[in-house]
mmCIF file of C-alpha atoms in Angstrom:
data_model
loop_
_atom_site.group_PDB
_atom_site.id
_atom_site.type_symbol
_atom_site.label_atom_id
_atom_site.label_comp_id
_atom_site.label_asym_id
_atom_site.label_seq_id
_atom_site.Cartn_x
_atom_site.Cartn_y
_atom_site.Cartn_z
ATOM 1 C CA UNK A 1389 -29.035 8.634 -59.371
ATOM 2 C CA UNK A 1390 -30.802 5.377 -58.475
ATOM 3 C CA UNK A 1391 -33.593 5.644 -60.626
ATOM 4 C CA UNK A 1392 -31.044 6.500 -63.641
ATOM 5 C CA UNK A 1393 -28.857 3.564 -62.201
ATOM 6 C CA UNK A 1394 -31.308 0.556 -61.294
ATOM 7 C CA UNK A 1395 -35.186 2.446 -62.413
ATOM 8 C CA UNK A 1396 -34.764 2.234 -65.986
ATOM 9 C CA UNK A 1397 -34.594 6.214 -66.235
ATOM 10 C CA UNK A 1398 -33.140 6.209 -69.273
ATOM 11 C CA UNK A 1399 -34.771 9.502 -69.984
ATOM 12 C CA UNK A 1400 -32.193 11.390 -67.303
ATOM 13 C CA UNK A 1401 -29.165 10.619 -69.461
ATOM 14 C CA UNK A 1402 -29.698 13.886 -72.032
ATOM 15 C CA UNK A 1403 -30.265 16.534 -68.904
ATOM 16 C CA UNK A 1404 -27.263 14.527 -66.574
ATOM 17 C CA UNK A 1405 -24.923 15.284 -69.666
ATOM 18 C CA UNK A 1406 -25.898 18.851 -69.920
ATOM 19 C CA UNK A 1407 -24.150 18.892 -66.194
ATOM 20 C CA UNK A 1408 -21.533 16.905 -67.375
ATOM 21 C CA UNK A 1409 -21.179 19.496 -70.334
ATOM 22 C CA UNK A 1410 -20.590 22.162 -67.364
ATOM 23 C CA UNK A 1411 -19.089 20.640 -64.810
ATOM 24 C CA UNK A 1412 -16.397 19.389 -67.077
ATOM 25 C CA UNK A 1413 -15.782 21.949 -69.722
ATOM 26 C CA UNK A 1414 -12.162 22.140 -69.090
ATOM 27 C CA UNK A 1415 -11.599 17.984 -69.291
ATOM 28 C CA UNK A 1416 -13.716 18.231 -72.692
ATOM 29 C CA UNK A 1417 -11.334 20.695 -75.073
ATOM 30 C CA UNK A 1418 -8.301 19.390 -77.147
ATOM 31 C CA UNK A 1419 -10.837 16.591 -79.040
ATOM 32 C CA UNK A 1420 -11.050 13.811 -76.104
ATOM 33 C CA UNK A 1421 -12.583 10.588 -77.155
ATOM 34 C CA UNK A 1422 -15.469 9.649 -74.418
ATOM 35 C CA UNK A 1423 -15.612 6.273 -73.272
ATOM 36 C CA UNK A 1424 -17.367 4.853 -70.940
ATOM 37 C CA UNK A 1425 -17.122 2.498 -67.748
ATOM 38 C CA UNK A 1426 -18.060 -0.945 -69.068
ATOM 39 C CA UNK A 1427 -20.256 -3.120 -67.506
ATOM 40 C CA UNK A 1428 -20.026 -6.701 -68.107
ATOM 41 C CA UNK A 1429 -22.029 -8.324 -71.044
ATOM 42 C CA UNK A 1430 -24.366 -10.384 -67.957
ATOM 43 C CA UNK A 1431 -25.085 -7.093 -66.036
ATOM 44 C CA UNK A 1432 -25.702 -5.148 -69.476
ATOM 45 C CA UNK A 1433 -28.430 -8.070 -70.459
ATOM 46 C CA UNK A 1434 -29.786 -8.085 -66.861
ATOM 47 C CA UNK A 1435 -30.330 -3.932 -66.546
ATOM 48 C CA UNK A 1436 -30.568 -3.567 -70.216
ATOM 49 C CA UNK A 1437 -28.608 -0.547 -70.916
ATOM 50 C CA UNK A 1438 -25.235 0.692 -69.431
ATOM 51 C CA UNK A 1439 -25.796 4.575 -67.900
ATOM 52 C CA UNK A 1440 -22.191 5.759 -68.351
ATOM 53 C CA UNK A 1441 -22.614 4.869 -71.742
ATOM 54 C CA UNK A 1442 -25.990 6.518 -72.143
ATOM 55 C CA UNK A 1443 -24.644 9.501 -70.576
ATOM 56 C CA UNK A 1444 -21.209 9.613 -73.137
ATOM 57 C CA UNK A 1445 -23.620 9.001 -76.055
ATOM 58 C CA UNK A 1446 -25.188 11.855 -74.950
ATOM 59 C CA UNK A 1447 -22.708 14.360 -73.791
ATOM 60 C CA UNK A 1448 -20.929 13.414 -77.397
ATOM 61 C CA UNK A 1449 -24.054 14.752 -79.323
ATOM 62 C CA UNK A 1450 -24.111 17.631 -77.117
ATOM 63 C CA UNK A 1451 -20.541 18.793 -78.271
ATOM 64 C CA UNK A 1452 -19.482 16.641 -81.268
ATOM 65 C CA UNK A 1453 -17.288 14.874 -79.423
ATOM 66 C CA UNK A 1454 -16.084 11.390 -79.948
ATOM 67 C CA UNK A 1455 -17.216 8.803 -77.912
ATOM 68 C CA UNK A 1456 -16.756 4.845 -78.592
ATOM 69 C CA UNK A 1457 -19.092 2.917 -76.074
ATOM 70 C CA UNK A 1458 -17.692 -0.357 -76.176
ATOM 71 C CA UNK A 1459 -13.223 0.462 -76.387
ATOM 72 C CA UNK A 1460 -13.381 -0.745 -72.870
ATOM 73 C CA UNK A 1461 -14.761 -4.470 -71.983
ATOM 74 C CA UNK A 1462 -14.957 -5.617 -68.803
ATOM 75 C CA UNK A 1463 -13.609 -9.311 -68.855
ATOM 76 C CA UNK A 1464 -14.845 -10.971 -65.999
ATOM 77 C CA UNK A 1465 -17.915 -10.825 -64.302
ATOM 78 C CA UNK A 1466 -17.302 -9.198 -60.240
ATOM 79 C CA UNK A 1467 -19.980 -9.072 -57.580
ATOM 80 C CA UNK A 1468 -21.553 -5.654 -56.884
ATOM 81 C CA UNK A 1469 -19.101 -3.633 -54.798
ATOM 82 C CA UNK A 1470 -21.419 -1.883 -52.700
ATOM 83 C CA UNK A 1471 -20.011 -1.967 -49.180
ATOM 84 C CA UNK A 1472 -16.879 -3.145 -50.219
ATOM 85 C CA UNK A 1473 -13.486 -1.518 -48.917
ATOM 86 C CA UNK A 1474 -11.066 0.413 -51.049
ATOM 87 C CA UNK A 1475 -8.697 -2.471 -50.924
ATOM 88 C CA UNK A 1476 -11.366 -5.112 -51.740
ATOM 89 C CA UNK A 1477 -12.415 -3.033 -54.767
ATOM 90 C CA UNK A 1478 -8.929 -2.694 -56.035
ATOM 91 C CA UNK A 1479 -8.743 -6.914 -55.309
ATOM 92 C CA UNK A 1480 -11.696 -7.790 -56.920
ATOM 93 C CA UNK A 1481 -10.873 -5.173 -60.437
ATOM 94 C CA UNK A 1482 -7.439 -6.471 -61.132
ATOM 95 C CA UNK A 1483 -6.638 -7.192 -64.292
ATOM 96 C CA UNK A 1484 -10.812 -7.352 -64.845
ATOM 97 C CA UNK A 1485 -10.742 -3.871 -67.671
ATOM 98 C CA UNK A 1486 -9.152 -4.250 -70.789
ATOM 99 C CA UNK A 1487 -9.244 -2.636 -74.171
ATOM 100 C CA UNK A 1488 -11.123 -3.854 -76.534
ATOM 101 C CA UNK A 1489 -9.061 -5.754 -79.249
ATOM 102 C CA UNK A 1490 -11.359 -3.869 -82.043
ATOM 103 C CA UNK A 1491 -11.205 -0.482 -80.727
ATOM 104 C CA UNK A 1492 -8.016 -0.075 -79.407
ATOM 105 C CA UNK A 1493 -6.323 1.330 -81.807
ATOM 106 C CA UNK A 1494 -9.236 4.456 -81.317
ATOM 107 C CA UNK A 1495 -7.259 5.216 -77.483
ATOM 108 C CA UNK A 1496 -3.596 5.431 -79.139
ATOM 109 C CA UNK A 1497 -2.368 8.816 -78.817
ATOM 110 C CA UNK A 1498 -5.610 10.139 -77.875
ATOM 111 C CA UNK A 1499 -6.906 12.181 -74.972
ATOM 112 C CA UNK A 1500 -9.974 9.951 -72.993
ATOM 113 C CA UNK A 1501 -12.240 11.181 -71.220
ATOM 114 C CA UNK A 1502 -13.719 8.331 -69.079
ATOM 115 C CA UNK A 1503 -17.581 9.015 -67.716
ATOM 116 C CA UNK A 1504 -19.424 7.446 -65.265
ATOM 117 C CA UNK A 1505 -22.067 8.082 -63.396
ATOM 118 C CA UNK A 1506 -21.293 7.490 -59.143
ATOM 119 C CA UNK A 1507 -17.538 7.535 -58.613
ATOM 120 C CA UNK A 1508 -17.110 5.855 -54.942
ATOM 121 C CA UNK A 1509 -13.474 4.837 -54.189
ATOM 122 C CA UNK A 1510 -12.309 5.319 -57.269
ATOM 123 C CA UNK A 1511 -11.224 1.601 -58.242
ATOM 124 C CA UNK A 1512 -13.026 1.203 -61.212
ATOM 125 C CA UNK A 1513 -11.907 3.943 -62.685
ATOM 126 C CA UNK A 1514 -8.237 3.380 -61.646
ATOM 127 C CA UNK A 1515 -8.522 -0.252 -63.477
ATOM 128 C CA UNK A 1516 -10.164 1.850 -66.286
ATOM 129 C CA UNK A 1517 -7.001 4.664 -66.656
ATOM 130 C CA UNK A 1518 -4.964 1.482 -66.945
ATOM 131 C CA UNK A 1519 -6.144 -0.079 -69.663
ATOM 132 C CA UNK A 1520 -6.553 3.165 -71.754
ATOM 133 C CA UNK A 1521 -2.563 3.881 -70.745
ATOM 134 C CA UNK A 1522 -2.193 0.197 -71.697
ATOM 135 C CA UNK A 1523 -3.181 0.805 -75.460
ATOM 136 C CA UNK A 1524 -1.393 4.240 -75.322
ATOM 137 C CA UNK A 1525 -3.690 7.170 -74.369
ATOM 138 C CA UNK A 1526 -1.623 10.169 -74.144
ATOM 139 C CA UNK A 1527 -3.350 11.495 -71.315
ATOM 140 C CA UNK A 1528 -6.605 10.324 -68.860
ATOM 141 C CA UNK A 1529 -9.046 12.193 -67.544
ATOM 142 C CA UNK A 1530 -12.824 11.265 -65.946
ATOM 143 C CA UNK A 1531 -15.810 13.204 -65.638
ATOM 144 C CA UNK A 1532 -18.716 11.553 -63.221
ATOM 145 C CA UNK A 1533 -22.246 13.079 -62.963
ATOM 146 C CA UNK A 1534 -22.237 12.191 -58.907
ATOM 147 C CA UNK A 1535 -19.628 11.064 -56.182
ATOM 148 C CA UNK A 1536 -20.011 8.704 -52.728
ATOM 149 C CA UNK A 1537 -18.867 11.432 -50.249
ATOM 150 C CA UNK A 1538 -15.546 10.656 -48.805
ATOM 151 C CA UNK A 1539 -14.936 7.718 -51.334
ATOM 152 C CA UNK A 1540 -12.039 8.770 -53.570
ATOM 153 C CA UNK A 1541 -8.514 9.479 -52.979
ATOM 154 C CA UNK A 1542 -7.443 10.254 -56.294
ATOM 155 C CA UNK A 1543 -6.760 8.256 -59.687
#
């Protein structure tokens, strides 16, 4: 997961998805719309690519499914929340995820599936379910190739 994450392992995205594919073949009928965890724009320059997005792009072509990379933007740019507590992480993602303005109209009515890559506490993808329920997703479900053990208590 690191070297996908922080090595520039780009190449790990196409056989992660096939897991995803499995793992998650219940979350992925009834024509969800993938979407990814955003990073924000000065992280994305800095690593170069965003892995939950590599990894919707390619669990989409796996299965034809829909996926729009960018319908989530993350507004505001928040340390790295390794070692933070649950509550911290929840504090520091307020109001940070929103829809973006041009896509939202994609999440209306629409089943999401969010992906990620490491789910830890589950606070990032808590602010993420928000803002999809915000624009009116009917329903919200995530898929994540790997997660911290004892991190999440539910979304």
């Amino acid at each position: 997961m690191l070297a996908f994450k922080h090595g520039d392992r780009t190449d790990l995205a196409r056989p992660a998805a096939g897991w995803l594919q499995k793992a998650g073949r219940d979350l992925l009928r009834d024509d969800p719309l993938l979407v990814p965890v955003p990073l924000h724009w000065s992280r994305l320059l800095r690593r170069g690519y965003n892995q939950a997005a590599l990894l919707a792009q390619a669990l989409a072509l796996r299965g034809n499914w829909d996926c729009c990379p960018d319908a989530l933007l993350r507004s505001k740019k928040t340390p790295a929340l390794d070692h933070k507590s649950r509550a911290d992480r929840q504090n520091i993602l307020s109001g940070v995820i929103r829809a973006n303005p041009r896509q939202a109209s994609r999440l209306q009515g629409r089943k999401v599936v969010l992906i990620d890559d490491v789910m830890t506490s589950g606070a990032t993808l808590r602010a993420c379910t928000a803002a999809c329920q915000a624009e009116g997703a009917r329903d919200v479900q995530v898929l994540v190739l790997a997660r911290v053990n004892g991190g999440f208590t539910g979304v």
